[in-house]
Coordinates of C-alpha atoms and ligand atoms in Angstrom, one line a residue:
M70 CA 138.9 135.0 169.5
I71 CA 141.6 137.5 170.6
P72 CA 142.4 139.3 167.3
Y73 CA 145.9 140.3 166.3
G74 CA 144.9 143.9 166.1
R75 CA 141.8 146.0 166.6
Q76 CA 140.6 149.6 166.9
D77 CA 140.2 151.5 170.2
I78 CA 137.1 153.7 170.1
S79 CA 136.1 156.0 173.0
E80 CA 132.8 157.8 173.8
A81 CA 134.6 161.0 172.7
D82 CA 135.4 159.4 169.3
I83 CA 131.7 158.5 168.9
E84 CA 130.5 161.9 169.8
A85 CA 133.0 163.6 167.4
V86 CA 131.5 161.5 164.5
V87 CA 127.9 162.2 165.6
A88 CA 128.6 165.9 165.8
V89 CA 129.7 165.8 162.1
L90 CA 126.4 164.1 161.2
R91 CA 124.5 167.0 162.8
S92 CA 126.7 169.6 161.0
D93 CA 126.5 171.2 157.6
F94 CA 129.3 169.2 155.9
L95 CA 129.7 165.4 155.5
T96 CA 132.5 166.0 153.1
Q97 CA 134.8 168.9 152.1
G98 CA 134.2 170.8 155.3
P99 CA 136.4 171.9 158.2
A100 CA 137.3 168.5 159.7
V101 CA 139.7 167.3 157.0
P102 CA 141.9 170.4 157.2
A103 CA 141.8 170.3 161.0
F104 CA 142.9 166.6 160.9
E105 CA 145.7 167.4 158.4
K106 CA 147.0 170.2 160.6
I107 CA 147.0 168.1 163.8
V108 CA 149.0 165.3 162.1
A109 CA 151.3 167.8 160.3
D110 CA 152.0 169.6 163.6
Y111 CA 152.5 166.3 165.4
C112 CA 155.1 165.2 162.9
S113 CA 156.7 168.6 162.3
V114 CA 156.1 168.5 158.6
R115 CA 154.8 171.3 156.4
H116 CA 152.1 169.7 154.3
A117 CA 149.6 166.9 155.0
L118 CA 147.0 165.5 152.6
A119 CA 144.3 163.3 154.0
V120 CA 142.9 160.7 151.6
N121 CA 140.6 157.7 151.7
S122 CA 143.4 155.1 152.3
A123 CA 147.1 154.7 152.5
T124 CA 146.9 152.9 149.2
S125 CA 145.5 156.1 147.6
A126 CA 148.2 158.1 149.4
L127 CA 150.9 155.8 147.9
H128 CA 149.3 156.2 144.4
I129 CA 149.2 160.0 144.5
A130 CA 152.7 160.1 146.0
C131 CA 154.1 158.0 143.0
L132 CA 152.1 160.2 140.5
A133 CA 153.4 163.4 142.1
L134 CA 157.0 162.1 141.8
G135 CA 156.3 161.5 138.1
V136 CA 156.4 157.7 138.2
G137 CA 155.2 156.4 134.9
S138 CA 155.9 153.7 132.3
G139 CA 159.6 153.0 131.8
D140 CA 160.3 153.8 135.4
I141 CA 161.3 151.3 138.1
V142 CA 160.2 151.4 141.8
W143 CA 161.9 149.3 144.5
T144 CA 160.4 148.2 147.8
T145 CA 160.6 145.4 150.3
P146 CA 159.0 142.0 149.7
I147 CA 157.9 141.9 153.3
T148 CA 155.0 144.4 153.1
F149 CA 151.4 144.6 152.3
V150 CA 150.8 144.4 148.5
A151 CA 149.8 148.1 148.3
S152 CA 153.5 149.3 148.8
A153 CA 154.3 147.7 145.4
N154 CA 151.0 148.0 143.6
C155 CA 151.2 151.8 143.7
A156 CA 154.0 151.7 141.1
L157 CA 152.0 149.3 138.9
Y158 CA 149.1 151.7 138.9
C159 CA 151.4 154.2 137.3
G160 CA 152.5 151.8 134.6
A161 CA 156.0 151.4 136.2
Q162 CA 157.9 148.2 137.0
V163 CA 158.4 146.9 140.5
D164 CA 161.5 145.2 141.9
F165 CA 162.4 144.3 145.5
V166 CA 165.3 144.5 147.9
D167 CA 165.7 141.6 150.4
I168 CA 165.2 142.2 154.2
D169 CA 167.6 142.7 157.1
P170 CA 167.5 139.4 159.1
R171 CA 167.4 141.4 162.4
T172 CA 164.8 144.2 161.8
Y173 CA 162.9 142.6 158.8
N174 CA 163.1 146.0 157.1
L175 CA 164.6 146.5 153.7
D176 CA 168.3 145.7 154.1
V177 CA 170.5 148.8 153.3
R178 CA 173.5 146.6 152.4
C179 CA 171.4 144.7 149.8
L180 CA 170.1 148.1 148.6
A181 CA 173.6 149.4 148.1
E182 CA 174.7 146.3 146.2
K183 CA 171.6 146.3 144.0
L184 CA 172.1 150.0 143.2
A185 CA 175.7 149.5 142.2
L186 CA 174.6 146.7 139.8
A187 CA 171.6 148.7 138.5
E188 CA 173.9 151.6 137.7
Q189 CA 176.0 149.4 135.4
T190 CA 172.9 148.0 133.6
G191 CA 171.0 151.3 133.4
T192 CA 168.2 150.0 135.6
L193 CA 168.3 152.4 138.5
P194 CA 165.0 153.0 140.3
K195 CA 163.2 156.3 140.1
V196 CA 161.7 155.8 143.6
V197 CA 162.5 153.5 146.6
I198 CA 159.7 152.8 149.1
P199 CA 161.1 151.8 152.4
V200 CA 158.4 150.3 154.7
H201 CA 158.7 150.8 158.5
L202 CA 157.7 147.2 159.3
S203 CA 155.8 146.8 162.7
G204 CA 156.4 150.5 163.3
Q205 CA 160.2 150.4 163.5
S206 CA 161.9 153.0 161.2
C207 CA 164.2 151.8 158.4
D208 CA 167.8 153.1 158.5
M209 CA 166.7 156.4 156.8
A210 CA 170.0 158.3 157.1
A211 CA 171.7 155.5 155.1
I212 CA 168.9 155.3 152.5
R213 CA 169.0 159.1 152.1
A214 CA 172.8 158.9 151.5
L215 CA 172.2 156.3 148.7
A216 CA 169.4 158.5 147.2
D217 CA 171.8 161.4 147.0
Q218 CA 174.5 159.2 145.4
Y219 CA 172.1 157.5 142.9
G220 CA 169.5 160.1 142.4
F221 CA 166.3 158.3 143.4
R222 CA 163.3 159.7 145.3
I223 CA 162.0 158.2 148.6
I224 CA 158.5 157.5 149.7
E225 CA 158.3 156.2 153.3
D226 CA 155.5 153.7 153.8
A227 CA 154.9 154.5 157.4
S228 CA 151.5 152.8 157.5
H229 CA 152.6 151.0 160.8
A230 CA 154.6 153.8 162.3
I231 CA 152.6 156.9 163.3
G232 CA 153.6 157.9 166.8
G233 CA 157.1 156.3 166.3
K234 CA 160.5 158.1 166.2
Y235 CA 163.8 157.9 164.4
R236 CA 166.8 159.6 166.0
N237 CA 164.4 161.3 168.4
E238 CA 162.3 162.9 165.7
S239 CA 158.8 161.9 164.7
I240 CA 158.4 159.5 161.8
G241 CA 156.5 161.6 159.2
N242 CA 158.7 164.7 159.3
C243 CA 160.2 163.7 155.9
R244 CA 163.7 164.8 156.9
Y245 CA 165.1 161.9 154.9
S246 CA 162.4 161.4 152.3
D247 CA 160.2 163.2 149.7
I248 CA 156.9 161.9 151.0
T249 CA 155.7 159.8 154.0
V250 CA 152.4 157.9 154.0
F251 CA 150.3 156.8 157.0
S252 CA 147.4 154.3 157.1
F253 CA 144.3 154.7 159.4
H254 CA 142.8 151.3 158.8
P255 CA 141.2 150.0 162.0
V256 CA 144.1 147.6 162.8
K257 CA 146.7 150.4 162.6
I258 CA 147.7 152.6 165.5
V259 CA 145.0 155.4 165.0
T260 CA 142.0 154.9 162.8
T261 CA 139.5 156.7 160.6
A262 CA 137.8 153.4 159.6
E263 CA 139.4 153.7 156.1
G264 CA 141.9 156.5 155.6
G265 CA 145.4 157.5 154.9
M266 CA 147.6 160.6 154.7
A267 CA 150.5 161.8 152.5
L268 CA 153.0 164.1 154.2
T269 CA 155.7 166.3 152.6
N270 CA 157.8 169.4 153.1
D271 CA 157.8 170.2 149.4
A272 CA 155.0 172.6 148.4
E273 CA 155.1 171.6 144.8
L274 CA 154.6 167.9 145.6
A275 CA 151.8 168.8 148.0
S276 CA 150.0 170.8 145.4
R277 CA 150.4 168.0 142.8
M278 CA 149.0 165.4 145.3
A279 CA 146.1 167.7 146.1
L280 CA 145.2 167.7 142.4
Y281 CA 145.4 163.9 142.0
R282 CA 143.3 163.5 145.2
S283 CA 140.3 165.3 143.6
H284 CA 139.9 164.7 139.8
G285 CA 142.9 166.8 138.8
I286 CA 140.6 169.8 139.4
T287 CA 141.8 173.2 140.6
R288 CA 140.0 176.4 141.7
D289 CA 143.4 178.1 142.1
Q290 CA 143.9 180.8 139.4
A291 CA 147.6 180.3 139.5
Q292 CA 147.2 176.7 138.3
M293 CA 144.8 177.5 135.5
T294 CA 145.6 178.0 131.8
H295 CA 143.5 181.2 131.5
A296 CA 141.4 183.5 133.6
A297 CA 138.3 182.0 135.3
D298 CA 135.1 182.3 133.3
G299 CA 133.2 183.3 136.6
P300 CA 132.8 182.4 140.2
W301 CA 131.6 178.8 139.3
Y302 CA 134.7 178.1 137.4
Y303 CA 137.2 175.3 137.9
Q304 CA 139.7 173.6 135.6
Q305 CA 140.7 170.0 135.2
V306 CA 144.4 170.2 134.6
E307 CA 145.4 166.6 135.3
L308 CA 143.7 163.2 135.3
G309 CA 143.0 162.7 139.0
F310 CA 140.8 160.5 141.1
N311 CA 138.3 160.9 143.9
Y312 CA 140.5 159.9 146.8
R313 CA 139.0 162.3 149.3
M314 CA 138.5 161.6 153.0
T315 CA 135.1 162.3 154.5
E316 CA 134.4 164.7 157.4
L317 CA 133.2 161.8 159.5
Q318 CA 136.5 160.0 159.0
A319 CA 138.5 163.2 159.7
A320 CA 136.6 164.0 162.9
L321 CA 137.3 160.4 164.1
G322 CA 141.0 161.0 163.2
V323 CA 141.1 164.3 165.2
S324 CA 139.6 162.6 168.2
Q325 CA 142.0 159.6 167.9
M326 CA 145.1 161.8 167.6
A327 CA 144.4 163.0 171.2
R328 CA 145.3 159.5 172.4
L329 CA 148.1 158.6 169.9
D330 CA 150.9 158.8 172.5
E331 CA 148.8 156.9 175.0
F332 CA 148.1 154.2 172.4
V333 CA 151.8 153.8 171.6
A334 CA 152.9 153.8 175.2
R335 CA 150.4 151.0 175.9
R336 CA 151.8 149.0 173.0
H337 CA 155.2 149.5 174.4
A338 CA 154.1 148.2 177.8
L339 CA 152.6 145.1 176.1
A340 CA 155.8 144.6 174.1
R341 CA 158.0 144.7 177.2
R342 CA 155.7 142.2 178.9
Y343 CA 155.8 139.9 175.8
D344 CA 159.6 140.2 175.8
E345 CA 159.7 139.0 179.4
L346 CA 157.0 136.3 179.2
L347 CA 158.5 134.8 176.1
A348 CA 162.0 134.6 177.4
G349 CA 162.0 130.8 178.1
L350 CA 160.3 129.8 174.8
P351 CA 162.1 128.8 171.5
V352 CA 161.1 132.0 169.7
T353 CA 163.0 135.1 168.6
I354 CA 161.5 138.3 169.9
P355 CA 161.6 141.6 167.9
Y356 CA 164.9 143.3 167.7
Q357 CA 164.9 147.0 168.3
L358 CA 167.5 149.4 166.8
P359 CA 168.6 151.8 169.5
E360 CA 168.0 154.8 167.3
T361 CA 164.3 154.0 166.8
Y362 CA 161.2 154.2 168.9
S363 CA 158.6 151.9 167.3
G364 CA 155.0 152.7 166.8
L365 CA 154.6 149.0 167.5
H366 CA 151.7 148.3 165.1
L367 CA 152.8 144.6 165.2
Y368 CA 154.6 142.3 167.5
V369 CA 156.3 139.6 165.3
I370 CA 158.1 136.6 166.7
R371 CA 160.0 134.0 164.8
L372 CA 159.9 130.3 165.7
Q373 CA 163.2 128.6 166.3
F374 CA 162.5 125.3 164.5
D375 CA 165.7 123.6 165.7
A376 CA 164.0 123.5 169.1
I377 CA 160.4 122.9 168.0
A378 CA 158.8 119.6 166.9
S379 CA 155.7 121.1 165.2
S380 CA 155.6 122.9 161.9
H381 CA 154.8 126.6 161.3
L382 CA 151.3 125.6 160.1
E383 CA 150.7 123.4 163.1
V384 CA 151.7 126.1 165.6
F385 CA 149.3 128.5 163.7
E386 CA 146.4 126.1 163.8
S387 CA 147.0 125.3 167.4
L388 CA 146.9 129.0 168.3
R389 CA 143.8 129.6 166.3
A390 CA 142.1 126.6 167.8
Q391 CA 142.9 128.0 171.3
G392 CA 141.2 131.3 170.3
I393 CA 144.2 133.3 169.5
G394 CA 143.8 135.2 166.2
V395 CA 147.5 135.2 165.2
N396 CA 148.4 136.3 161.7
L397 CA 151.4 136.5 159.4
H398 CA 152.7 139.8 158.1
Y399 CA 153.5 139.3 155.3
I400 CA 153.4 136.8 152.5
P401 CA 156.4 138.0 150.4
V402 CA 154.8 140.1 147.6
H403 CA 157.0 138.7 144.8
T404 CA 155.5 135.2 145.5
Q405 CA 152.0 136.4 144.8
P406 CA 150.5 134.9 141.6
Y407 CA 150.1 138.3 140.1
Y408 CA 153.8 139.1 140.6
R409 CA 154.8 135.7 139.3
K410 CA 153.0 136.6 136.1
L411 CA 155.2 139.7 136.0
G412 CA 158.3 137.5 136.0
F413 CA 159.2 136.8 139.6
K414 CA 160.0 133.2 140.2
G415 CA 159.2 133.2 143.9
D416 CA 162.6 131.9 145.0
E417 CA 164.3 135.3 145.1
F418 CA 165.1 137.2 148.3
P419 CA 166.1 134.4 150.6
E420 CA 165.9 136.4 153.9
A421 CA 162.3 137.3 153.1
R422 CA 161.5 133.6 152.3
Q423 CA 163.1 132.5 155.6
Y424 CA 161.2 135.1 157.5
Y425 CA 157.9 134.0 156.0
A426 CA 158.7 130.4 157.1
E427 CA 159.1 131.4 160.7
A428 CA 157.1 134.6 161.5
I429 CA 153.9 134.9 163.6
S430 CA 152.2 138.2 164.6
L431 CA 151.0 137.9 168.1
P432 CA 148.0 140.0 169.3
M433 CA 149.1 143.7 169.8
Y434 CA 146.6 146.5 170.3
S435 CA 146.1 149.2 172.9
G436 CA 142.9 147.5 174.2
L437 CA 144.6 144.1 174.8
S438 CA 144.4 143.4 178.6
F439 CA 147.4 141.8 180.5
E440 CA 145.1 138.9 181.3
D441 CA 144.4 138.2 177.6
Q442 CA 148.1 138.7 176.9
D443 CA 148.8 136.0 179.5
R444 CA 146.3 133.7 177.7
V445 CA 148.2 134.3 174.4
V446 CA 151.5 133.4 176.0
R447 CA 150.1 130.2 177.6
A448 CA 148.5 129.2 174.3
L449 CA 151.8 129.8 172.5
A450 CA 153.7 127.7 175.1
E451 CA 151.1 124.9 174.7
S452 CA 151.4 125.0 170.9
L453 CA 155.2 124.7 171.0
R454 CA 155.2 121.7 173.3
Ligands
LIG717 C1 147.8 148.8 155.8 C2 149.0 149.0 154.9 C3 148.9 149.7 153.6 C4 147.5 150.0 153.0 O1 146.8 150.8 153.9 P1 145.2 151.1 153.5 O2 145.0 152.3 154.4 O3 144.5 149.9 154.0 O4 145.1 151.4 152.1 C5 150.0 150.0 152.9 N1 151.2 149.6 153.3 C6 151.4 148.9 154.5 C7 152.7 148.5 154.9 C8 150.2 148.6 155.3 O5 150.4 147.9 156.4

């Protein structure tokens, strides 16, 4: 089966992890800060906190921004459930903003309309979480302008987008947001097996996220309520978690970062080939905003059903039967049973529903050969006949 995504591990990556196993520290050693510095420098951002997943990063980001019960957080329905769950962890409510039919990202016009309404009803969000779907940046300048007008904070879920750019600057620089989050799950662009990172330019937010990452415990005298009892002393000043990344993961991350630009360039070469090879088929290829350079985590096509006899499910099953591990990113979050129990009916956000009825993620990863890509296209053509 050709998967939709997979990791790209080199001998150098393996050696980097083995070297940690022979070293003094398996956790809380030098590799985590080294990884944080490499990513922070790459993104031109001041602070970077490595954690054990992007889900954890989203959680500590919400906590650092003070999200709690009585607050509302908005995100897009076309995302992985973690982008919304992070608000529920904090006791807040979640609502969604429908997607742009061209980019499949949160639609800024819908956001503006919903904000105007929410202002009248006193239900403005505390935080908005735009997700850079497939690696293509949302319209961050417009979202920033709305944040300034309505007073909400911004967490960019850039789980798909490390290595991408917006207006010629690295995604992750937090120019338009309070915090940006990356995922290093194996299907994402660079991997640490499991892992994530939260980036910010705000020292106060960075220090709060560092506390939440590790039990709410500090050894920094400035954060303590009274002088240390002795050299062993630490204080728990918040209720935090153990969301730390291990040294093995960080060493893998450091080694992977050396090939990040190469990975993204390869994904672009594959995307250009798909664009050409799919030209004659009844599918819509991804639209790219001119002001973005995508990390290209995913390559999502939409089936043009006015020209296709088979159903979405039949095309999927035909591709899977032909050994192509296609997938669907994502099931609209508000249609999940857990979210229906929270009051969503499932028929809201029509663009997201329409997208879900037509989308297919084709295989996209740096190790995908052009021969295998040709197989994918032949199988797709077959399944659409
Ligand atoms: C993968 C992903 C996450 C969660 O990442 P983990 O590192 O697996 O916790 C969150 N948001 C989006 C958009 C993702 O694709």
